[in-house]
Coordinates of C-alpha atoms and ligand atoms in Angstrom, one line a residue:
M1 CA 41.2 -1.1 -60.1
Q2 CA 43.4 0.2 -57.2
G3 CA 44.8 3.1 -55.2
S4 CA 48.1 4.5 -56.1
D5 CA 50.1 1.9 -54.0
T6 CA 50.0 -1.8 -54.5
I7 CA 51.4 -4.5 -52.3
I8 CA 51.9 -7.9 -53.9
V9 CA 51.5 -10.9 -51.6
I10 CA 53.3 -14.0 -53.0
D11 CA 51.4 -17.1 -52.0
F12 CA 53.4 -20.1 -50.9
G13 CA 50.2 -22.0 -49.9
S14 CA 49.6 -20.8 -46.3
Q15 CA 46.2 -20.9 -44.8
Y16 CA 46.8 -17.3 -43.9
T17 CA 47.7 -15.8 -47.3
Q18 CA 44.3 -14.3 -47.8
L19 CA 44.4 -12.9 -44.3
I20 CA 47.6 -11.1 -45.1
A21 CA 46.0 -9.4 -48.1
R22 CA 43.0 -8.5 -46.1
R23 CA 45.0 -7.0 -43.3
I24 CA 46.9 -4.9 -45.8
R25 CA 43.6 -3.6 -47.3
D26 CA 42.4 -3.0 -43.7
A27 CA 45.3 -0.6 -43.5
K28 CA 43.8 1.1 -46.7
V29 CA 46.5 -0.1 -49.0
Y30 CA 45.5 -2.1 -52.1
S31 CA 47.0 -5.7 -52.2
E32 CA 46.9 -8.5 -54.6
I33 CA 47.8 -12.2 -54.2
L34 CA 50.0 -13.9 -56.9
P35 CA 51.1 -17.5 -56.9
W36 CA 54.7 -18.2 -56.0
D37 CA 55.7 -19.2 -59.5
T38 CA 54.5 -15.9 -61.1
P39 CA 57.5 -14.8 -63.3
C40 CA 59.5 -12.2 -61.6
E41 CA 59.1 -9.8 -64.6
E42 CA 55.4 -9.9 -64.1
I43 CA 55.7 -8.9 -60.5
I44 CA 58.1 -6.1 -61.4
A45 CA 55.9 -4.9 -64.2
R46 CA 53.1 -4.3 -61.7
D47 CA 55.4 -1.7 -60.0
P48 CA 54.6 -2.7 -56.5
S49 CA 55.4 -0.5 -53.5
G50 CA 56.4 -3.7 -51.7
V51 CA 56.2 -7.5 -51.7
V52 CA 55.1 -9.8 -48.9
L53 CA 56.1 -13.5 -49.1
S54 CA 53.5 -15.7 -47.3
G55 CA 54.0 -18.7 -45.2
G56 CA 53.5 -22.2 -46.6
P57 CA 53.7 -25.9 -45.8
A58 CA 56.9 -26.8 -47.8
S59 CA 60.4 -27.2 -46.5
A60 CA 62.7 -24.6 -48.2
P61 CA 65.9 -26.8 -48.4
E62 CA 64.1 -29.7 -50.1
E63 CA 64.5 -30.2 -53.8
G64 CA 61.6 -28.8 -55.8
A65 CA 60.4 -26.7 -52.9
P66 CA 58.7 -23.5 -54.0
A67 CA 61.2 -20.7 -54.0
I68 CA 61.5 -17.0 -54.9
A69 CA 63.6 -15.8 -57.8
P70 CA 66.8 -14.3 -56.4
E71 CA 66.1 -11.4 -58.8
L72 CA 63.1 -10.4 -56.8
L73 CA 65.5 -9.6 -53.9
R74 CA 67.6 -7.3 -56.1
Q75 CA 64.8 -4.8 -56.7
T76 CA 64.4 -1.5 -55.0
F77 CA 61.1 -2.3 -53.4
P78 CA 61.0 -3.8 -49.9
V79 CA 60.3 -7.5 -49.4
L80 CA 58.9 -8.9 -46.2
G81 CA 59.1 -12.7 -45.8
I82 CA 56.7 -14.2 -43.3
C83 CA 57.3 -17.8 -41.8
Y84 CA 58.0 -19.9 -44.9
G85 CA 58.6 -16.6 -46.7
M86 CA 61.5 -16.0 -44.2
Q87 CA 62.9 -19.5 -44.8
T88 CA 62.9 -19.3 -48.6
M89 CA 64.5 -15.9 -48.3
A90 CA 67.2 -17.2 -46.0
H91 CA 67.7 -20.2 -48.3
V92 CA 68.0 -18.1 -51.4
M93 CA 70.3 -15.6 -49.7
G94 CA 72.7 -18.4 -48.6
G95 CA 71.6 -18.9 -45.0
E96 CA 71.0 -22.3 -43.5
V97 CA 67.5 -23.7 -42.9
T98 CA 67.2 -26.9 -40.9
K99 CA 64.4 -29.1 -39.6
G100 CA 63.7 -28.0 -36.0
E101 CA 63.7 -30.7 -33.4
S102 CA 60.2 -29.6 -32.4
A103 CA 57.7 -27.3 -34.0
E104 CA 57.1 -23.9 -32.7
Y105 CA 53.3 -23.7 -32.8
G106 CA 50.8 -21.2 -31.3
R107 CA 51.5 -18.3 -29.0
T108 CA 55.3 -17.8 -28.5
D109 CA 57.2 -15.1 -26.7
I110 CA 59.9 -13.3 -28.7
R111 CA 62.4 -10.5 -27.9
I112 CA 63.1 -7.8 -30.5
T113 CA 66.9 -7.5 -30.7
A114 CA 67.5 -4.7 -33.2
D115 CA 66.2 -1.2 -33.8
H116 CA 64.4 -1.6 -37.1
P117 CA 61.6 0.5 -38.6
L118 CA 59.4 -2.6 -38.7
F119 CA 59.3 -2.4 -34.9
T120 CA 58.8 1.4 -34.4
E121 CA 56.8 1.9 -31.3
I122 CA 56.5 -1.8 -30.6
P123 CA 57.6 -3.2 -27.2
R124 CA 60.8 -5.1 -27.1
E125 CA 59.1 -8.2 -25.8
L126 CA 55.8 -9.5 -27.2
T127 CA 53.7 -12.6 -27.8
V128 CA 53.4 -13.7 -31.4
W129 CA 51.8 -16.6 -33.4
M130 CA 54.1 -19.2 -34.8
S131 CA 53.4 -22.2 -37.0
H132 CA 56.5 -23.9 -38.3
W133 CA 58.8 -26.9 -38.1
D134 CA 61.8 -25.7 -40.0
R135 CA 64.0 -22.9 -38.7
V136 CA 66.6 -20.6 -39.9
A137 CA 69.7 -21.9 -38.2
T138 CA 72.3 -19.6 -39.7
L139 CA 71.3 -16.1 -40.9
P140 CA 72.4 -15.2 -44.5
E141 CA 75.7 -13.4 -44.5
G142 CA 75.6 -9.7 -44.0
T143 CA 72.1 -9.7 -42.5
V144 CA 71.3 -8.7 -38.9
S145 CA 69.1 -10.5 -36.5
L146 CA 65.8 -8.7 -35.6
A147 CA 64.3 -10.9 -33.0
E148 CA 64.6 -14.3 -31.3
S149 CA 62.4 -16.7 -29.4
A150 CA 63.3 -18.7 -26.3
G151 CA 66.6 -20.5 -26.6
G152 CA 67.9 -17.9 -29.1
V153 CA 66.0 -19.3 -32.1
P154 CA 66.1 -16.6 -34.8
A155 CA 62.7 -15.0 -35.3
G156 CA 63.6 -12.4 -37.9
F157 CA 66.5 -10.8 -39.9
A158 CA 67.0 -7.9 -42.3
T159 CA 69.7 -6.6 -44.6
P160 CA 71.6 -3.7 -43.1
E161 CA 70.0 -1.1 -45.4
G162 CA 66.7 -2.6 -44.2
H163 CA 64.6 -3.3 -47.3
L164 CA 64.8 -7.1 -47.2
I165 CA 63.1 -8.2 -44.0
A166 CA 62.1 -11.6 -42.7
I167 CA 60.1 -12.6 -39.7
Q168 CA 59.3 -16.1 -38.5
F169 CA 55.9 -15.2 -36.9
H170 CA 52.6 -14.3 -38.4
P171 CA 51.7 -10.6 -37.9
E172 CA 48.4 -11.1 -39.8
V173 CA 47.0 -13.4 -37.1
V174 CA 45.1 -11.7 -34.3
H175 CA 47.0 -13.7 -31.6
T176 CA 50.1 -11.8 -32.6
Q177 CA 50.4 -8.7 -30.3
Y178 CA 50.9 -5.5 -32.3
G179 CA 50.5 -7.6 -35.6
Q180 CA 48.6 -4.9 -37.4
E181 CA 51.0 -2.2 -36.2
I182 CA 53.9 -4.2 -37.5
L183 CA 52.2 -4.5 -40.9
R184 CA 51.5 -0.8 -40.9
N185 CA 55.1 0.0 -40.1
F186 CA 56.0 -2.1 -43.1
L187 CA 53.4 -0.4 -45.4
Y188 CA 53.7 3.2 -44.3
G189 CA 57.2 3.4 -42.8
I190 CA 59.2 1.1 -45.0
C191 CA 57.3 0.9 -48.3
G192 CA 56.1 4.5 -48.1
C193 CA 52.5 3.7 -48.9
E194 CA 49.7 6.2 -48.4
P195 CA 46.5 4.8 -46.7
S196 CA 44.3 5.7 -49.7
W197 CA 42.5 2.5 -50.7
D198 CA 38.9 3.5 -50.2
L199 CA 35.8 1.5 -51.0
G200 CA 33.5 4.6 -51.5
A201 CA 35.8 5.8 -54.3
W202 CA 36.1 2.2 -55.6
S203 CA 32.3 1.9 -56.0
E204 CA 32.1 5.1 -57.9
E205 CA 34.9 4.1 -60.3
K206 CA 33.3 0.7 -60.7
I207 CA 29.9 2.1 -61.5
A208 CA 31.4 4.3 -64.2
E209 CA 33.4 1.3 -65.5
I210 CA 30.3 -1.0 -65.7
R211 CA 28.4 1.7 -67.7
K212 CA 31.3 2.0 -70.1
Q213 CA 31.8 -1.7 -70.4
T214 CA 28.2 -2.7 -71.2
R215 CA 27.5 0.2 -73.6
G216 CA 23.7 0.2 -73.3
E217 CA 23.4 -3.6 -73.6
K218 CA 21.1 -5.9 -71.6
I219 CA 22.4 -7.6 -68.4
V220 CA 20.9 -10.6 -66.7
C221 CA 21.7 -11.8 -63.2
G222 CA 20.7 -14.8 -61.1
L223 CA 19.9 -13.5 -57.6
S224 CA 20.0 -16.0 -54.7
G225 CA 19.2 -13.6 -51.9
G226 CA 22.8 -14.0 -50.6
V227 CA 25.3 -11.2 -50.0
D228 CA 27.4 -11.6 -53.2
S229 CA 24.8 -11.6 -55.9
T230 CA 22.7 -9.0 -54.1
V231 CA 25.6 -6.5 -53.8
A232 CA 26.7 -7.2 -57.4
A233 CA 23.2 -6.6 -58.6
T234 CA 22.8 -3.4 -56.5
L235 CA 26.1 -2.0 -57.7
T236 CA 25.2 -2.8 -61.3
H237 CA 21.7 -1.4 -60.9
H238 CA 23.3 1.9 -59.8
A239 CA 25.3 1.9 -63.1
V240 CA 22.7 0.8 -65.6
G241 CA 19.2 0.9 -64.0
D242 CA 16.6 -1.3 -65.5
R243 CA 18.9 -2.5 -68.2
L244 CA 19.7 -5.1 -65.5
E245 CA 17.1 -7.9 -65.1
C246 CA 17.4 -10.2 -62.2
I247 CA 16.0 -13.7 -61.9
F248 CA 15.3 -15.3 -58.6
V249 CA 14.8 -19.1 -59.0
D250 CA 12.8 -20.6 -56.2
N251 CA 13.9 -24.2 -56.1
G252 CA 11.6 -25.2 -53.3
L253 CA 14.6 -25.9 -51.1
L254 CA 14.7 -22.6 -49.3
R255 CA 14.2 -21.8 -45.6
L256 CA 10.9 -20.8 -43.9
N257 CA 9.5 -17.7 -45.6
E258 CA 12.8 -17.1 -47.4
A259 CA 11.4 -16.5 -50.9
R260 CA 9.0 -13.9 -49.6
E261 CA 11.5 -12.1 -47.5
V262 CA 14.2 -11.9 -50.2
M263 CA 11.7 -10.7 -52.8
Q264 CA 10.6 -7.9 -50.4
A265 CA 14.3 -7.0 -49.9
F266 CA 14.8 -6.8 -53.6
E267 CA 11.8 -4.6 -54.1
A268 CA 13.1 -2.2 -51.4
L269 CA 16.3 -2.0 -53.4
D270 CA 14.3 -1.1 -56.5
L271 CA 15.8 -4.1 -58.5
R272 CA 13.8 -5.5 -61.4
V273 CA 13.5 -9.1 -60.3
R274 CA 11.5 -11.9 -61.9
H275 CA 10.5 -14.6 -59.4
V276 CA 10.5 -18.0 -61.1
D277 CA 8.8 -20.6 -58.9
A278 CA 10.3 -23.8 -60.1
S279 CA 9.9 -25.7 -56.8
E280 CA 7.8 -28.5 -58.3
R281 CA 10.2 -29.0 -61.1
F282 CA 13.1 -29.4 -58.7
L283 CA 11.2 -31.7 -56.3
T284 CA 10.0 -33.9 -59.1
A285 CA 13.5 -34.3 -60.4
L286 CA 14.7 -35.1 -56.9
K287 CA 12.1 -37.7 -56.1
G288 CA 13.5 -41.0 -54.8
V289 CA 17.1 -39.6 -54.7
S290 CA 19.1 -39.9 -51.5
D291 CA 22.7 -39.9 -52.7
P292 CA 24.2 -36.5 -51.9
E293 CA 26.2 -36.1 -55.1
R294 CA 23.2 -37.0 -57.3
K295 CA 21.1 -34.5 -55.4
R296 CA 23.7 -31.8 -56.1
R297 CA 24.0 -32.7 -59.8
I298 CA 20.3 -32.8 -60.4
I299 CA 19.8 -29.4 -58.7
G300 CA 22.6 -27.9 -60.7
E301 CA 21.2 -29.2 -64.0
V302 CA 17.6 -28.1 -63.3
F303 CA 18.8 -24.7 -62.2
I304 CA 20.7 -24.2 -65.4
R305 CA 17.7 -25.2 -67.5
V306 CA 15.3 -23.0 -65.5
F307 CA 17.7 -20.0 -65.6
E308 CA 18.4 -20.4 -69.3
E309 CA 14.7 -20.5 -70.2
A310 CA 14.0 -17.4 -68.0
A311 CA 17.0 -15.5 -69.4
E312 CA 16.1 -16.2 -73.0
R313 CA 12.6 -14.7 -72.6
D314 CA 12.1 -11.1 -73.9
G315 CA 14.8 -11.4 -76.4
G316 CA 17.6 -12.5 -74.1
A317 CA 20.6 -10.6 -72.8
D318 CA 24.1 -9.7 -73.8
W319 CA 25.8 -9.9 -70.4
L320 CA 25.6 -12.3 -67.4
L321 CA 26.3 -10.6 -64.1
Q322 CA 28.0 -12.8 -61.4
G323 CA 28.9 -12.2 -57.8
T324 CA 32.3 -13.8 -58.1
L325 CA 34.6 -12.7 -55.3
Y326 CA 38.4 -12.5 -55.0
P327 CA 38.7 -15.8 -53.0
D328 CA 36.6 -17.6 -55.7
I329 CA 39.2 -16.4 -58.3
I330 CA 42.1 -17.5 -56.1
E331 CA 40.5 -20.8 -55.2
S332 CA 39.5 -21.7 -58.7
G333 CA 43.2 -21.3 -59.6
K334 CA 42.4 -18.7 -62.3
R335 CA 45.4 -16.8 -60.9
G336 CA 47.8 -19.7 -61.2
K337 CA 49.1 -22.7 -59.3
G338 CA 49.7 -23.1 -55.6
A339 CA 46.1 -22.0 -54.7
A340 CA 43.7 -24.5 -53.1
T341 CA 41.4 -26.3 -55.5
I342 CA 37.8 -25.1 -55.4
K343 CA 35.2 -27.6 -54.4
T344 CA 33.3 -28.3 -57.6
H345 CA 30.1 -28.8 -55.6
H346 CA 30.2 -25.1 -54.7
N347 CA 29.6 -24.3 -58.3
V348 CA 26.0 -25.3 -58.2
G349 CA 24.3 -22.5 -60.1
G350 CA 27.4 -22.2 -62.3
L351 CA 26.1 -21.7 -65.8
P352 CA 26.8 -23.4 -69.1
E353 CA 29.7 -22.1 -71.2
D354 CA 27.7 -22.1 -74.4
M355 CA 25.3 -19.5 -73.1
D356 CA 27.0 -17.0 -75.4
L357 CA 26.9 -14.2 -72.8
Q358 CA 29.8 -12.0 -71.8
V359 CA 30.5 -12.3 -68.1
L360 CA 30.5 -9.3 -65.8
E361 CA 32.1 -9.8 -62.4
P362 CA 32.3 -6.4 -60.7
L363 CA 33.3 -7.8 -57.3
R364 CA 36.1 -10.0 -58.5
D365 CA 38.8 -8.0 -56.7
L366 CA 37.1 -7.9 -53.3
F367 CA 37.0 -10.0 -50.2
K368 CA 33.7 -10.8 -48.5
D369 CA 34.0 -8.2 -45.7
E370 CA 34.7 -5.5 -48.3
V371 CA 31.6 -6.7 -50.3
R372 CA 29.6 -6.3 -47.1
R373 CA 31.0 -2.8 -46.6
I374 CA 30.1 -1.8 -50.2
G375 CA 26.7 -3.3 -49.7
R376 CA 26.3 -1.0 -46.6
L377 CA 27.4 2.0 -48.7
L378 CA 24.8 1.1 -51.3
G379 CA 22.0 0.7 -48.8
V380 CA 21.6 -3.1 -49.0
P381 CA 19.6 -4.0 -45.8
G382 CA 21.7 -5.5 -42.9
G383 CA 19.4 -8.5 -42.9
I384 CA 20.9 -9.5 -46.3
L385 CA 24.4 -8.5 -45.6
E386 CA 24.7 -10.4 -42.3
R387 CA 22.9 -13.5 -43.5
H388 CA 24.7 -16.8 -42.8
P389 CA 26.0 -18.5 -45.9
F390 CA 23.4 -20.9 -47.5
P391 CA 24.5 -23.6 -49.9
G392 CA 23.2 -23.5 -53.5
P393 CA 21.4 -26.9 -53.2
G394 CA 19.7 -25.4 -50.1
L395 CA 17.8 -27.7 -47.7
A396 CA 18.4 -30.7 -50.0
V397 CA 21.8 -31.2 -48.5
R398 CA 20.4 -30.7 -45.0
C399 CA 17.5 -33.1 -45.3
L400 CA 19.4 -36.3 -45.4
G401 CA 18.0 -39.2 -47.3
E402 CA 15.0 -39.0 -49.6
L403 CA 13.3 -35.6 -49.8
S404 CA 9.6 -35.1 -49.6
P405 CA 7.6 -31.8 -49.2
E406 CA 6.7 -33.0 -45.7
R407 CA 10.2 -33.7 -44.5
L408 CA 11.4 -30.4 -46.0
E409 CA 8.6 -28.6 -44.1
T410 CA 9.7 -30.4 -40.8
L411 CA 13.2 -29.3 -41.4
R412 CA 12.2 -25.7 -42.2
R413 CA 10.2 -25.4 -39.0
A414 CA 13.0 -26.9 -36.8
D415 CA 15.6 -24.6 -38.5
A416 CA 13.4 -21.5 -37.8
V417 CA 13.2 -22.4 -34.1
F418 CA 17.0 -22.8 -33.8
I419 CA 17.7 -19.5 -35.7
D420 CA 15.1 -17.7 -33.7
A421 CA 16.7 -18.7 -30.4
I422 CA 20.2 -17.7 -31.7
R423 CA 18.9 -14.3 -32.8
K424 CA 17.1 -13.7 -29.5
A425 CA 20.3 -14.6 -27.6
G426 CA 22.1 -11.9 -29.7
L427 CA 24.5 -14.5 -31.1
Y428 CA 23.5 -14.5 -34.8
N429 CA 26.2 -12.2 -36.0
E430 CA 28.8 -13.8 -33.9
I431 CA 28.3 -17.2 -35.6
W432 CA 29.6 -18.0 -39.1
Q433 CA 26.7 -20.4 -39.8
A434 CA 24.0 -22.2 -37.9
F435 CA 21.4 -24.6 -39.1
V436 CA 19.4 -27.8 -38.5
V437 CA 20.0 -31.0 -40.3
L438 CA 17.2 -33.6 -40.5
L439 CA 18.7 -37.1 -40.1
P440 CA 17.5 -40.1 -42.1
V441 CA 16.8 -42.2 -39.0
R442 CA 14.0 -42.6 -36.6
T443 CA 14.3 -43.2 -32.9
V444 CA 12.0 -44.2 -30.1
G445 CA 10.7 -41.6 -27.7
V446 CA 7.9 -41.1 -25.2
M447 CA 5.5 -38.2 -25.1
G448 CA 2.5 -38.0 -22.8
D449 CA 2.9 -41.7 -21.9
I450 CA 2.7 -42.6 -25.6
R451 CA 5.5 -44.2 -27.5
T452 CA 6.8 -42.2 -30.4
Y453 CA 8.9 -43.3 -33.3
A454 CA 10.0 -40.1 -35.0
E455 CA 12.9 -38.3 -36.7
V456 CA 16.1 -36.7 -35.3
A457 CA 17.2 -33.1 -35.7
A458 CA 20.9 -32.2 -35.5
L459 CA 21.9 -28.7 -34.5
R460 CA 25.0 -27.3 -36.2
A461 CA 26.7 -24.0 -35.4
V462 CA 30.2 -23.1 -36.5
E463 CA 32.8 -20.4 -36.3
A464 CA 34.9 -19.8 -39.3
Q465 CA 36.9 -17.1 -41.2
D466 CA 36.1 -18.2 -44.7
G467 CA 34.4 -21.6 -44.4
M468 CA 37.5 -23.5 -45.5
T469 CA 38.1 -24.6 -41.8
A470 CA 35.7 -24.3 -38.9
D471 CA 35.3 -25.0 -35.2
W472 CA 32.0 -25.8 -33.6
T473 CA 30.4 -23.0 -31.6
R474 CA 30.1 -23.6 -27.9
L475 CA 26.4 -22.5 -27.6
P476 CA 25.1 -22.0 -24.0
A477 CA 23.5 -25.1 -22.6
D478 CA 20.4 -23.2 -21.7
L479 CA 19.9 -22.1 -25.3
L480 CA 20.4 -25.7 -26.5
D481 CA 18.0 -27.0 -23.9
G482 CA 15.3 -24.4 -24.9
V483 CA 15.7 -25.2 -28.6
A484 CA 15.4 -29.0 -28.1
R485 CA 12.3 -28.5 -26.0
R486 CA 10.6 -26.2 -28.5
I487 CA 11.5 -28.4 -31.5
C488 CA 10.1 -31.5 -29.8
N489 CA 7.0 -29.7 -28.5
E490 CA 6.1 -27.8 -31.6
I491 CA 7.1 -30.3 -34.3
P492 CA 5.6 -33.8 -33.7
E493 CA 7.6 -35.3 -36.5
I494 CA 10.8 -34.9 -34.4
N495 CA 11.3 -36.5 -31.0
R496 CA 15.1 -36.2 -30.5
V497 CA 17.6 -33.3 -30.9
V498 CA 21.4 -33.8 -31.0
V499 CA 24.3 -31.3 -31.3
D500 CA 27.1 -31.6 -33.8
V501 CA 30.4 -31.0 -32.0
T502 CA 32.8 -31.7 -34.9
G503 CA 35.2 -29.2 -36.5
K504 CA 36.2 -29.0 -40.1
P505 CA 38.4 -30.9 -40.6
P506 CA 37.6 -33.7 -40.1
A507 CA 33.9 -33.0 -40.9
T508 CA 32.6 -30.5 -43.4
I509 CA 30.2 -27.8 -42.4
E510 CA 27.3 -29.1 -44.3
W511 CA 26.4 -32.8 -43.7
E512 CA 26.2 -33.7 -47.4
Ligands
XMP601 P1 31.5 -27.4 -46.5 O1 30.2 -28.2 -46.2 O2 32.1 -27.9 -47.8 O3 31.0 -25.9 -46.9 O4 32.4 -27.4 -45.4 C1 31.8 -24.8 -46.8 C2 30.9 -23.6 -47.0 O5 30.3 -23.6 -48.3 C3 28.9 -23.7 -48.2 N1 28.5 -24.6 -49.3 C4 28.0 -24.3 -50.4 N2 27.8 -23.1 -51.0 N3 27.0 -24.1 -52.9 C5 27.3 -23.0 -52.2 O6 27.0 -21.9 -52.7 C6 27.2 -25.3 -52.5 O7 27.0 -26.3 -53.2 C7 27.7 -25.4 -51.2 N4 28.1 -26.5 -50.4 C8 28.5 -26.0 -49.2 C9 28.6 -24.2 -46.8 O8 27.3 -23.8 -46.4 C10 29.7 -23.5 -46.0 O9 29.5 -22.2 -45.8

């Protein structure tokens, strides 16, 4: 489903590829990502208004490096190469790409050297974001230089008629001044796109499509209380009403009051939801288990059994609704090679293939922020839309070591204190994810002149774009101090609080 214009983003493996597609959609033009080895005919058959070549980690002159088909550059639609995209273009067009003596990385000043529609109303000197080792030493014959960085290093070139354009910097990254304006110049001025991609119209079309696709049949959906499944269910509910039955599996690994709060939110949305309390079953299966991978496997297996039993009640269903998003599709490699491999552990809650249900994935073309916007249009409460991500295996992977109802309760209470402080400081929506981890060690403390020997809580708060990489959040010292005091005062099972100051990489966001 799309507006009348489509921009294809060819992925050479850059960490910013999805960002390019999102920025294009922010400019109200529909964009899709395809792997670099998509046959050229397939790209042409989609009749794009333009093509963007992403960055990537390879070295264009090396044998076997991903490259574009020369044919792609002989079409009438404009092509914009970014970073590695510029280098592969230069290489294919007969220019020379060499290893730089040093990398250009981070903020770099460049000078625009030519009048080109890409730089309409952009100052001649600007600071941009670079991230590359190789450089284009000699421009392809017949092209003109567009920009250069210090020392005359080429930072862009174009063909004289102007429809093949290459830039060494990343306009999609916020640190590039006028980055969004440069992309808009490409979309509107060069590709002739209209800003017509609109999520309100998208929802209406999607609702009509779901109605048509499911033809009066029954749909079942596993609701977690997270953004994706809730928005998928709400959208589908608008299409088919009570032909949609939702199942909320309480695995006993949820946060303080979470089951009650999400059930209330579902009621407010008028969704037909069955609450299946399977906490005992999960906790029994997890008894004595401390290995993280075993925990995840057990939770996945029990979830599948519980969901299957619930879904088969009342004569079963014909369709399974899932909140799959566009990044899931790209990361799972369903759209081809070159994309990152999905972490299999993120598929907890994935369902058996022999369930004999047709799969309905209405959000599969959307990014997370677009799903939030649709959710807002459909009246999903902000409390659900802005929730921090929460892993399928829940507190099991934050309660390190063996689980017990008592340790889970300790963790729940500590987590609630931390989140409460973050909310009160007005920081909740600024943080990608914040939570407490209960460590499997005890340490000595002293309280009221009495020796204590109790557990340790670790505070984790991170900033991220998509969870694939993350930096730790510099929370104010006063906030951390208040949280540590409250946790130790209110929860006698904990006598020490530490802060996790590791990024991802080298750590992951969750501890298990
Ligand atoms: P890691 O810990 O791998 O996590 O850096 C990245 C993001 O994914 C979330 N996460 C999960 N989400 N099922 C999920 O639905 C899982 O098994 C799972 N494990 C991690 C994590 O909270 C973070 O947002």
